[in-house]
DNA sequence: CGCGGTGTTGAGACCTGTCAAGACGTGTGG
DNA sequence: CCACACGTCTTGACAGGTCTCAACACCGCG
């Protein structure tokens, strides 16, 4: 992980997505926003496929994703890799490290990424001074957990086609929240083998499943851009309900 | 859900497991323990198979499990039920409802259970007065999330045999923490179909997988009691590492 | 020009699900 | 005491989804 010189205010600009994400769920005052901005000490550029945090490593800082996609991953003994959760810009990627002190899985970069670093003592200070933010960040970890539950559900009970449909629905919605999707699609940089690592499928089967979604006229994947052709049917096929993303605005 | 008259101090006695669980991870002072005890206003008895909290229901209180097993569950459109997480005595079952305000899944009773009720305003008061407890409960939600990630992993990448082995390992360890297991086993009240709902398997396949574990001399399941015959091989088969339960004692 | 990563296709094997039937134990009512 | 129903556990046969292996096309890049 290589440190890059901070130009102008790259952190401030990159935090855009983070505040969109928070404000989709609750109010964040100007004072709170200002306080959050002081938590980050530097940004880093991470190349694709890099391991950002290795399993078991002692932690003293948290990472907020400014740009690119990260993922939590864990390997089978035989070497197969499962991606447990995909993180998008604005996600406080390992805030739970703040209480856990180490991770039980790897944090890897799916694409080239820009991250911001928040030392634990500053986070500690932030949530001590702003109990509302403590609750709000607790909320975001709970939303992450809800997403995780839905993945468990999909892996255990849905066949490949539904699993993939649901995955696209979730990404689409989460990207819309942070303004990184258009009306009908989004940039999708994963390769088919990587998609298989997300869905617990072999690369071959990913290919066939993708073709099936295409031929049913539900999605289109060209040139690293995913087009949602028929969102209604896609949601139906994936048994997708956006409940679990808790996108309703409430005092927390 | 039927309310039972409180006899003597049923809450206090039942909280035993809760404090064991907390103190496996961090120190809890006498003052903190006392404060926690004041949070609960009543206990309830829940019959087996009851729905304790229904999906989408507005919440104003959290539930701590005193005795019995609860589970989070979600149904397929076709009616198949997946159990997303199993909760054991001492678990603060829907503490995340405190920030989420509703659940995106059902909370059901796997066995007859006793629960204690904690209104949100009291929880709010507790964590405002004891920031250390706020972090500690945040920690427990993070541990729940870690367990959830491991379930996702198991469902997507491990075959039935390993999945079941791992499930037994996890339960054994979690039950030992709260002193509800012996050296070589524990009471296991689930039927084979219920076990299938936990593991994402059909009842028929559960039966065959269980026989395979038995014939390999790894576990024994008689009379609702699970005996771990060969724990080392069981852990090996399930690729189980206890890391993710964060059972090391640290200042949080 | 060759090469590695990516996407695609076919064939066969394997794991797991479904359906159906029967064994066993337990509680209930006659 | 027996007959019966019911839930649970067990077994067999077959079907279907997904994996593995192998081969090939395509592309960007050194």
Coordinates of C-alpha atoms (C1' of nucleotides) in Angstrom, one line a residue:
Chain A
X1 CA 0.0 0.0 0.0
X2 CA 1.6 3.1 -1.2
X3 CA 1.0 6.5 0.3
X4 CA 0.2 9.4 -2.1
X5 CA 0.8 13.0 -1.5
X6 CA -2.4 14.8 -0.8
X7 CA -3.3 17.2 -3.5
X8 CA -5.6 20.1 -2.6
X9 CA -8.4 18.4 -0.6
X10 CA -8.8 15.0 -2.1
X11 CA -10.3 13.6 1.1
X12 CA -13.0 16.3 1.3
X13 CA -14.1 15.7 -2.3
X14 CA -14.1 11.9 -1.9
X15 CA -16.3 12.1 1.2
X16 CA -19.2 13.1 -0.9
X17 CA -20.4 9.5 -1.2
X18 CA -20.0 8.9 2.5
X19 CA -22.3 11.8 3.4
X20 CA -24.9 10.8 0.8
X21 CA -24.9 7.4 2.3
X22 CA -25.4 8.7 5.9
X23 CA -28.0 11.2 4.9
X24 CA -30.0 8.6 3.1
X25 CA -30.8 7.3 6.6
X26 CA -30.7 10.2 9.0
X27 CA -29.9 13.9 9.4
X28 CA -26.2 14.9 9.7
X29 CA -25.7 18.4 10.9
X30 CA -23.1 20.8 9.5
X31 CA -21.2 20.5 12.8
X32 CA -21.2 16.8 12.6
X33 CA -20.1 16.8 9.0
X34 CA -17.2 19.1 9.9
X35 CA -16.2 16.8 12.8
X36 CA -16.2 13.8 10.6
X37 CA -14.0 15.5 8.1
X38 CA -11.3 16.0 10.7
X39 CA -11.1 12.3 11.5
X40 CA -9.1 11.4 8.3
X41 CA -5.4 12.0 8.2
X42 CA -4.4 10.9 4.8
X43 CA -5.5 9.1 1.6
X44 CA -3.9 6.2 -0.2
X45 CA -4.1 4.7 -3.6
X46 CA -4.4 1.0 -3.8
X47 CA -3.9 -1.1 -7.0
X48 CA -6.4 -3.6 -8.1
X49 CA -6.1 -7.1 -6.4
X50 CA -4.0 -5.7 -3.6
X51 CA -4.6 -7.0 -0.1
X52 CA -5.5 -3.9 1.9
X53 CA -5.7 -5.6 5.3
X54 CA -4.6 -9.1 5.9
X55 CA -6.5 -11.5 8.1
X56 CA -5.4 -11.4 11.7
X57 CA -3.4 -8.2 11.4
X58 CA -3.5 -5.9 14.4
X59 CA -5.4 -2.7 13.6
X60 CA -5.0 0.8 14.8
X61 CA -6.9 2.7 12.1
X62 CA -10.1 2.3 10.0
X63 CA -10.5 2.7 6.3
X64 CA -13.1 4.7 4.5
X65 CA -13.4 3.9 0.8
X66 CA -13.4 7.1 -1.4
X67 CA -13.3 5.5 -4.8
X68 CA -13.2 2.0 -6.4
X69 CA -14.5 -1.2 -5.0
X70 CA -13.2 -3.2 -2.1
X71 CA -14.2 -6.6 -0.8
X72 CA -13.9 -8.9 2.2
X73 CA -12.7 -12.3 1.2
X74 CA -12.0 -15.7 2.7
X75 CA -10.3 -18.7 1.2
X76 CA -11.3 -22.3 1.3
X77 CA -8.5 -24.7 2.2
X78 CA -8.5 -25.9 -1.4
X79 CA -7.9 -22.4 -2.5
X80 CA -11.3 -21.2 -3.7
X81 CA -12.0 -17.7 -2.7
X82 CA -15.3 -16.4 -1.5
X83 CA -16.1 -12.7 -1.5
X84 CA -18.2 -12.1 1.6
X85 CA -19.2 -8.5 1.0
X86 CA -18.6 -5.9 -1.6
X87 CA -17.8 -2.3 -0.5
X88 CA -18.6 0.7 -2.6
X89 CA -17.4 4.3 -2.3
X90 CA -18.6 6.0 0.9
X91 CA -18.5 2.8 3.0
X92 CA -16.6 2.8 6.2
X93 CA -14.9 -0.4 5.3
X94 CA -13.6 -1.8 8.5
X95 CA -15.1 0.3 11.2
X96 CA -15.8 -2.9 13.1
X97 CA -12.1 -3.3 13.5
X98 CA -12.4 -0.4 15.9
X99 CA -14.0 -2.8 18.4
X100 CA -12.7 -6.1 17.1
X101 CA -9.0 -5.0 17.0
X102 CA -8.3 -7.5 14.1
X103 CA -10.2 -8.9 11.2
X104 CA -11.0 -12.6 10.6
X105 CA -10.8 -12.2 6.8
X106 CA -8.9 -10.4 4.2
X107 CA -9.8 -7.0 2.8
X108 CA -8.9 -6.8 -0.9
X109 CA -9.2 -4.3 -3.7
X110 CA -11.4 -5.4 -6.6
X111 CA -10.5 -2.4 -8.6
X112 CA -7.9 0.3 -8.2
X113 CA -9.1 2.3 -5.2
X114 CA -8.6 5.4 -3.1
X115 CA -9.0 5.1 0.6
X116 CA -8.9 7.5 3.5
X117 CA -7.3 6.6 6.9
X118 CA -9.0 7.3 10.2
X119 CA -6.9 6.5 13.4
X120 CA -8.8 4.9 16.1
X121 CA -8.1 7.6 18.7
X122 CA -9.7 10.1 16.4
X123 CA -12.8 7.9 15.9
X124 CA -13.0 7.4 19.6
X125 CA -12.9 11.2 20.1
X126 CA -15.5 11.7 17.4
X127 CA -18.1 9.3 18.8
X128 CA -17.4 10.4 22.4
X129 CA -18.2 14.0 21.4
X130 CA -21.1 13.2 19.1
X131 CA -23.2 10.4 20.6
X132 CA -25.6 10.7 17.7
X133 CA -22.8 9.8 15.3
X134 CA -22.0 6.8 17.5
X135 CA -25.5 5.6 16.9
X136 CA -25.4 6.5 13.2
X137 CA -22.2 4.5 12.7
X138 CA -23.6 1.7 14.8
X139 CA -26.5 1.8 12.3
X140 CA -24.3 1.5 9.3
X141 CA -22.6 -1.6 10.8
X142 CA -26.0 -3.0 11.4
X143 CA -27.0 -2.4 7.8
X144 CA -23.8 -4.1 6.7
X145 CA -24.9 -7.0 8.9
X146 CA -28.3 -7.0 7.3
X147 CA -26.7 -7.2 3.8
X148 CA -24.6 -10.1 5.1
X149 CA -27.7 -11.9 6.2
X150 CA -29.3 -11.5 2.8
X151 CA -26.1 -13.0 1.2
X152 CA -26.4 -15.9 3.5
X153 CA -30.0 -16.4 2.5
X154 CA -29.2 -16.1 -1.2
X155 CA -26.2 -18.5 -1.0
X156 CA -28.2 -21.1 0.9
X157 CA -31.6 -21.0 -0.8
X158 CA -31.5 -19.3 -4.2
X159 CA -30.3 -20.9 -7.4
X160 CA -27.6 -19.3 -9.5
X161 CA -29.9 -17.3 -11.7
X162 CA -31.8 -15.7 -8.8
X163 CA -28.6 -15.1 -6.9
X164 CA -27.1 -13.1 -9.7
X165 CA -30.3 -11.1 -10.3
X166 CA -30.4 -10.2 -6.7
X167 CA -26.7 -9.2 -6.6
X168 CA -27.3 -6.8 -9.5
X169 CA -30.4 -5.3 -7.8
X170 CA -28.5 -4.7 -4.6
X171 CA -25.5 -3.1 -6.3
X172 CA -27.8 -0.9 -8.5
X173 CA -29.6 0.5 -5.5
X174 CA -26.5 1.0 -3.3
X175 CA -24.8 2.8 -6.2
X176 CA -27.8 5.0 -6.8
X177 CA -27.7 6.1 -3.2
X178 CA -24.1 7.4 -3.7
X179 CA -24.9 8.8 -7.2
X180 CA -22.7 6.4 -9.1
X181 CA -25.4 4.8 -11.2
X182 CA -27.5 6.1 -14.0
X183 CA -31.2 5.5 -14.5
X184 CA -30.6 2.1 -16.2
X185 CA -27.2 0.8 -15.2
X186 CA -23.8 1.3 -13.7
X187 CA -20.1 0.6 -14.3
X188 CA -19.4 -3.0 -13.4
X189 CA -15.7 -3.7 -13.4
X190 CA -15.6 -7.3 -12.1
X191 CA -14.6 -10.1 -14.4
X192 CA -16.7 -13.2 -14.6
X193 CA -14.4 -15.2 -12.3
X194 CA -14.7 -12.4 -9.7
X195 CA -18.4 -12.4 -10.1
X196 CA -18.3 -16.1 -9.4
X197 CA -16.3 -15.5 -6.2
X198 CA -19.1 -13.2 -5.1
X199 CA -21.9 -15.6 -5.8
X200 CA -20.3 -18.8 -4.8
X201 CA -20.3 -20.1 -8.4
X202 CA -17.7 -21.4 -10.8
X203 CA -16.6 -19.1 -13.6
X204 CA -18.1 -21.4 -16.2
X205 CA -21.5 -21.3 -14.5
X206 CA -21.3 -17.6 -14.1
X207 CA -21.0 -17.3 -17.9
X208 CA -24.0 -19.5 -18.5
X209 CA -26.1 -17.8 -15.9
X210 CA -25.2 -14.4 -17.4
X211 CA -26.2 -15.5 -20.8
X212 CA -29.5 -16.7 -19.4
X213 CA -30.2 -13.3 -17.8
X214 CA -29.2 -11.7 -21.1
X215 CA -31.4 -13.9 -23.3
X216 CA -34.4 -13.3 -20.9
X217 CA -33.9 -9.6 -21.6
X218 CA -33.2 -8.7 -18.0
X219 CA -29.7 -7.3 -18.1
X220 CA -27.0 -6.5 -20.6
X221 CA -23.3 -6.6 -19.7
X222 CA -21.0 -5.0 -22.3
X223 CA -17.8 -3.2 -22.0
X224 CA -17.8 -3.3 -18.2
X225 CA -21.1 -1.6 -18.1
X226 CA -24.2 -3.3 -16.7
X227 CA -27.5 -2.3 -18.1
X228 CA -30.6 -3.1 -16.2
X229 CA -33.0 -3.9 -19.1
X230 CA -36.0 -5.0 -17.1
X231 CA -35.7 -4.1 -13.4
X232 CA -39.1 -5.3 -12.4
X233 CA -38.5 -8.8 -13.6
X234 CA -35.0 -8.8 -12.3
X235 CA -36.2 -8.0 -8.8
X236 CA -38.9 -10.6 -9.1
X237 CA -36.5 -13.3 -10.3
X238 CA -34.1 -12.5 -7.4
X239 CA -36.8 -12.2 -4.8
X240 CA -35.3 -8.9 -4.1
X241 CA -36.9 -6.5 -1.6
X242 CA -35.0 -3.3 -0.7
X243 CA -36.1 -3.5 2.9
X244 CA -32.8 -4.7 4.2
X245 CA -30.9 -1.6 2.9
X246 CA -33.0 0.6 5.3
X247 CA -33.1 3.5 2.9
X248 CA -35.9 5.2 4.8
X249 CA -35.0 8.4 6.5
X250 CA -35.5 8.3 10.3
X251 CA -34.1 9.8 13.4
X252 CA -31.7 7.2 14.8
Chain B
X1 CA -46.3 -13.9 23.5
X2 CA -47.7 -14.3 26.9
X3 CA -46.5 -12.2 29.9
X4 CA -45.5 -14.1 33.0
X5 CA -45.5 -12.8 36.5
X6 CA -42.0 -12.2 37.7
X7 CA -41.1 -14.6 40.5
X8 CA -38.3 -13.5 42.8
X9 CA -35.6 -12.3 40.4
X10 CA -35.8 -14.4 37.3
X11 CA -34.1 -11.7 35.2
X12 CA -31.1 -11.5 37.5
X13 CA -30.6 -15.2 37.4
X14 CA -31.0 -15.5 33.7
X15 CA -28.5 -12.7 33.0
X16 CA -25.7 -15.1 34.1
X17 CA -25.1 -16.2 30.5
X18 CA -25.1 -12.6 29.3
X19 CA -22.3 -11.5 31.6
X20 CA -20.3 -14.6 30.9
X21 CA -20.5 -13.7 27.2
X22 CA -19.5 -10.1 27.8
X23 CA -16.7 -11.0 30.2
X24 CA -15.2 -13.4 27.7
X25 CA -14.3 -10.4 25.6
X26 CA -13.7 -7.5 28.0
X27 CA -13.9 -6.4 31.6
X28 CA -17.3 -5.4 32.9
X29 CA -17.2 -3.5 36.2
X30 CA -19.6 -4.0 39.1
X31 CA -21.2 -0.6 38.4
X32 CA -21.7 -1.5 34.8
X33 CA -23.2 -4.8 35.7
X34 CA -25.6 -3.1 38.0
X35 CA -26.6 -0.6 35.4
X36 CA -27.2 -3.3 32.8
X37 CA -29.5 -5.1 35.3
X38 CA -31.7 -2.1 35.6
X39 CA -32.4 -2.0 31.8
X40 CA -34.8 -5.0 31.8
X41 CA -38.4 -4.4 32.8
X42 CA -40.0 -7.9 32.5
X43 CA -39.5 -11.5 31.3
X44 CA -41.7 -13.5 29.0
X45 CA -42.1 -17.1 28.2
X46 CA -42.3 -18.0 24.5
X47 CA -43.5 -21.4 23.3
X48 CA -41.5 -23.3 20.7
X49 CA -42.1 -22.3 17.0
X50 CA -43.6 -19.0 18.1
X51 CA -42.8 -15.9 16.0
X52 CA -41.3 -13.5 18.5
X53 CA -40.9 -10.5 16.2
X54 CA -42.4 -10.4 12.8
X55 CA -40.6 -8.9 9.8
X56 CA -41.3 -5.3 9.3
X57 CA -42.9 -4.8 12.7
X58 CA -42.0 -1.4 14.4
X59 CA -39.8 -1.9 17.4
X60 CA -39.6 0.0 20.7
X61 CA -37.7 -2.6 22.8
X62 CA -35.0 -5.1 22.5
X63 CA -34.9 -8.7 23.6
X64 CA -32.3 -10.5 25.6
X65 CA -32.5 -14.3 25.5
X66 CA -32.4 -15.8 29.0
X67 CA -33.1 -19.4 28.2
X68 CA -33.8 -21.5 25.1
X69 CA -32.8 -21.0 21.5
X70 CA -34.1 -18.4 19.1
X71 CA -33.3 -17.8 15.4
X72 CA -33.6 -15.3 12.7
X73 CA -35.4 -16.7 9.7
X74 CA -36.4 -15.7 6.2
X75 CA -38.6 -17.6 3.7
X76 CA -38.2 -18.2 0.1
X77 CA -41.1 -17.4 -2.1
X78 CA -41.6 -21.1 -2.6
X79 CA -41.9 -21.5 1.2
X80 CA -38.6 -22.9 2.1
X81 CA -37.3 -21.4 5.3
X82 CA -33.7 -20.4 5.9
X83 CA -32.4 -19.8 9.4
X84 CA -29.9 -17.0 9.2
X85 CA -28.5 -17.1 12.7
X86 CA -29.0 -19.1 15.8
X87 CA -29.2 -17.2 19.1
X88 CA -28.2 -18.8 22.5
X89 CA -28.9 -17.7 26.0
X90 CA -27.1 -14.5 26.9
X91 CA -27.5 -13.0 23.4
X92 CA -28.9 -9.6 23.0
X93 CA -31.1 -10.8 20.2
X94 CA -32.3 -7.7 18.4
X95 CA -30.1 -5.0 19.7
X96 CA -29.7 -3.8 16.2
X97 CA -33.4 -3.0 16.2
X98 CA -32.3 -0.2 18.4
X99 CA -30.8 1.6 15.5
X100 CA -32.8 0.0 12.6
X101 CA -36.3 0.5 14.1
X102 CA -37.6 -2.6 12.4
X103 CA -36.3 -6.0 11.3
X104 CA -36.0 -7.3 7.7
X105 CA -36.6 -10.9 8.9
X106 CA -38.5 -12.9 11.4
X107 CA -37.4 -13.8 14.9
X108 CA -38.6 -17.2 15.9
X109 CA -38.3 -19.6 18.8
X110 CA -36.6 -22.9 18.1
X111 CA -37.3 -24.2 21.6
X112 CA -39.5 -22.9 24.4
X113 CA -37.6 -19.8 25.5
X114 CA -37.5 -17.2 28.2
X115 CA -36.7 -13.6 27.2
X116 CA -36.1 -10.3 29.0
X117 CA -37.4 -7.0 27.6
X118 CA -35.4 -3.8 27.4
X119 CA -37.1 -0.7 26.3
X120 CA -35.1 1.5 23.9
X121 CA -35.2 4.6 26.1
X122 CA -33.5 2.6 28.9
X123 CA -30.9 1.3 26.5
X124 CA -30.3 4.8 25.2
X125 CA -29.8 5.9 28.8
X126 CA -27.5 3.1 29.5
X127 CA -25.1 3.7 26.7
X128 CA -25.2 7.4 27.1
X129 CA -24.1 7.0 30.7
X130 CA -21.6 4.2 30.0
X131 CA -19.7 4.8 26.8
X132 CA -17.7 1.8 27.4
X133 CA -20.8 -0.3 27.3
X134 CA -21.8 1.3 24.1
X135 CA -18.5 0.1 22.6
X136 CA -19.0 -3.3 24.2
X137 CA -22.4 -3.7 22.7
X138 CA -21.2 -2.4 19.4
X139 CA -18.6 -5.2 19.7
X140 CA -21.2 -7.8 20.2
X141 CA -23.1 -6.7 17.1
X142 CA -19.8 -6.9 15.2
X143 CA -19.2 -10.4 16.5
X144 CA -22.7 -11.3 15.3
X145 CA -21.8 -9.9 11.9
X146 CA -18.6 -12.0 11.9
X147 CA -20.6 -15.1 12.6
X148 CA -22.9 -14.1 9.8
X149 CA -20.0 -13.8 7.4
X150 CA -18.8 -17.2 8.3
X151 CA -22.3 -18.6 7.5
X152 CA -22.2 -16.9 4.1
X153 CA -18.8 -18.5 3.5
X154 CA -20.0 -22.0 4.6
X155 CA -23.2 -21.8 2.5
X156 CA -21.4 -20.7 -0.6
X157 CA -18.2 -22.8 -0.5
X158 CA -18.5 -25.8 1.8
X159 CA -20.3 -29.0 1.0
X160 CA -22.9 -30.4 3.3
X161 CA -20.6 -32.5 5.5
X162 CA -18.2 -29.6 6.2
X163 CA -21.1 -27.2 6.7
X164 CA -22.6 -29.4 9.4
X165 CA -19.2 -30.1 11.1
X166 CA -18.6 -26.4 11.3
X167 CA -22.1 -25.7 12.6
X168 CA -21.5 -28.1 15.5
X169 CA -18.1 -26.6 16.3
X170 CA -19.5 -23.1 16.5
X171 CA -22.4 -24.1 18.7
X172 CA -20.1 -26.1 21.0
X173 CA -17.8 -23.2 21.5
X174 CA -20.5 -20.6 22.0
X175 CA -22.3 -22.9 24.5
X176 CA -19.1 -23.4 26.4
X177 CA -18.7 -19.7 26.8
X178 CA -22.0 -19.5 28.6
X179 CA -21.4 -22.7 30.5
X180 CA -24.2 -24.7 28.8
X181 CA -21.9 -27.4 27.4
X182 CA -20.0 -30.3 29.0
X183 CA -16.6 -31.3 28.0
X184 CA -17.8 -33.4 25.1
X185 CA -21.2 -32.2 24.0
X186 CA -24.3 -30.3 24.6
X187 CA -28.1 -30.5 24.4
X188 CA -29.2 -30.2 20.9
X189 CA -33.0 -29.8 20.6
X190 CA -33.4 -29.2 16.9
X191 CA -35.0 -31.8 14.7
X192 CA -33.4 -32.8 11.5
X193 CA -35.6 -30.7 9.3
X194 CA -34.7 -27.7 11.5
X195 CA -31.1 -28.5 11.2
X196 CA -31.6 -28.5 7.4
X197 CA -33.1 -25.0 7.7
X198 CA -30.0 -23.9 9.4
X199 CA -27.6 -25.4 6.9
X200 CA -29.6 -24.8 3.7
X201 CA -30.1 -28.5 3.1
X202 CA -33.1 -30.8 2.6
X203 CA -34.2 -32.9 5.5
X204 CA -33.3 -36.0 3.6
X205 CA -29.8 -34.9 3.0
X206 CA -29.4 -33.8 6.6
X207 CA -30.1 -37.3 7.6
X208 CA -27.5 -38.8 5.3
X209 CA -24.9 -36.2 6.2
X210 CA -25.5 -36.8 9.9
X211 CA -25.0 -40.6 9.3
X212 CA -21.8 -39.9 7.6
X213 CA -20.5 -37.8 10.5
X214 CA -21.6 -40.6 12.8
X215 CA -20.0 -43.4 10.8
X216 CA -16.7 -41.4 10.6
X217 CA -16.7 -41.3 14.4
X218 CA -16.8 -37.5 14.7
X219 CA -20.2 -36.9 16.4
X220 CA -23.0 -38.8 18.0
X221 CA -26.6 -37.5 18.2
X222 CA -28.8 -39.5 20.5
X223 CA -31.8 -38.4 22.5
X224 CA -31.4 -34.7 21.7
X225 CA -27.8 -34.7 23.0
X226 CA -24.9 -34.1 20.7
X227 CA -21.6 -35.7 21.6
X228 CA -18.4 -34.5 20.0
X229 CA -16.5 -37.7 19.6
X230 CA -13.5 -36.4 17.7
X231 CA -13.3 -32.6 18.0
X232 CA -10.0 -32.3 16.2
X233 CA -11.2 -34.1 13.1
X234 CA -14.5 -32.3 13.3
X235 CA -12.8 -28.9 13.2
X236 CA -10.5 -30.0 10.5
X237 CA -13.4 -31.3 8.3
X238 CA -15.4 -28.1 8.8
X239 CA -12.3 -25.9 8.2
X240 CA -13.3 -24.3 11.5
X241 CA -11.1 -21.7 13.1
X242 CA -12.5 -20.0 16.3
X243 CA -10.9 -16.6 15.3
X244 CA -14.2 -15.2 14.3
X245 CA -15.8 -15.6 17.7
X246 CA -13.2 -13.1 19.1
X247 CA -12.9 -15.0 22.4
X248 CA -9.7 -13.2 23.4
X249 CA -10.0 -10.9 26.3
X250 CA -9.1 -7.3 25.4
X251 CA -9.9 -3.7 26.4
X252 CA -12.5 -2.6 23.9
Chain C
dC1 C1' 4.2 -12.2 -32.8
dG2 C1' 3.3 -14.6 -28.8
dC3 C1' 1.2 -14.5 -24.4
dG4 C1' -1.8 -14.1 -20.4
dG5 C1' -6.2 -12.9 -19.1
dT6 C1' -10.9 -13.2 -20.4
dG7 C1' -15.0 -15.1 -22.4
dT8 C1' -17.3 -19.2 -24.5
dT9 C1' -18.8 -24.0 -25.3
dG10 C1' -19.2 -29.1 -24.7
dA11 C1' -19.1 -33.5 -22.0
dG12 C1' -19.3 -36.1 -18.1
dA13 C1' -19.2 -36.5 -13.0
dC14 C1' -20.8 -35.3 -8.6
dC15 C1' -23.6 -33.4 -5.1
dT16 C1' -28.0 -32.4 -3.5
dG17 C1' -33.1 -32.1 -4.1
dT18 C1' -37.5 -34.3 -4.8
dC19 C1' -40.7 -37.9 -4.4
dA20 C1' -42.3 -41.9 -2.3
dA21 C1' -42.5 -45.4 1.0
dG22 C1' -41.7 -47.5 5.3
dA23 C1' -40.0 -47.9 10.4
dC24 C1' -40.2 -46.2 14.9
dG25 C1' -41.9 -43.9 19.0
dT26 C1' -45.3 -41.3 21.5
dG27 C1' -49.6 -39.6 22.8
dT28 C1' -54.7 -40.0 22.4
dG29 C1' -59.2 -41.8 22.3
dG30 C1' -62.0 -45.9 22.2
Chain D
dC1 C1' -55.3 -52.7 26.3
dC2 C1' -55.6 -51.7 21.6
dA3 C1' -56.1 -48.8 17.4
dC4 C1' -54.7 -45.0 15.3
dA5 C1' -52.7 -40.6 14.1
dC6 C1' -48.8 -37.9 14.0
dG7 C1' -44.1 -36.4 14.0
dT8 C1' -39.6 -37.9 13.3
dC9 C1' -36.1 -40.7 11.3
dT10 C1' -34.6 -43.6 7.5
dT11 C1' -34.0 -45.6 2.9
dG12 C1' -34.2 -46.0 -2.2
dA13 C1' -34.6 -44.2 -7.0
dC14 C1' -34.4 -40.7 -9.9
dA15 C1' -33.9 -35.8 -11.6
dG16 C1' -31.6 -31.6 -11.8
dG17 C1' -28.3 -28.0 -10.8
dT18 C1' -23.6 -27.0 -10.6
dC19 C1' -18.7 -28.4 -10.9
dT20 C1' -14.6 -29.9 -13.3
dC21 C1' -11.9 -30.6 -17.2
dA22 C1' -10.7 -29.5 -21.6
dA23 C1' -10.6 -26.9 -25.7
dC24 C1' -11.1 -22.9 -28.3
dA25 C1' -11.9 -17.7 -29.6
dC26 C1' -10.9 -13.1 -28.6
dC27 C1' -8.3 -9.2 -27.1
dG28 C1' -4.8 -6.0 -25.3
dC29 C1' -0.2 -5.7 -24.5
dG30 C1' 4.7 -6.4 -24.3

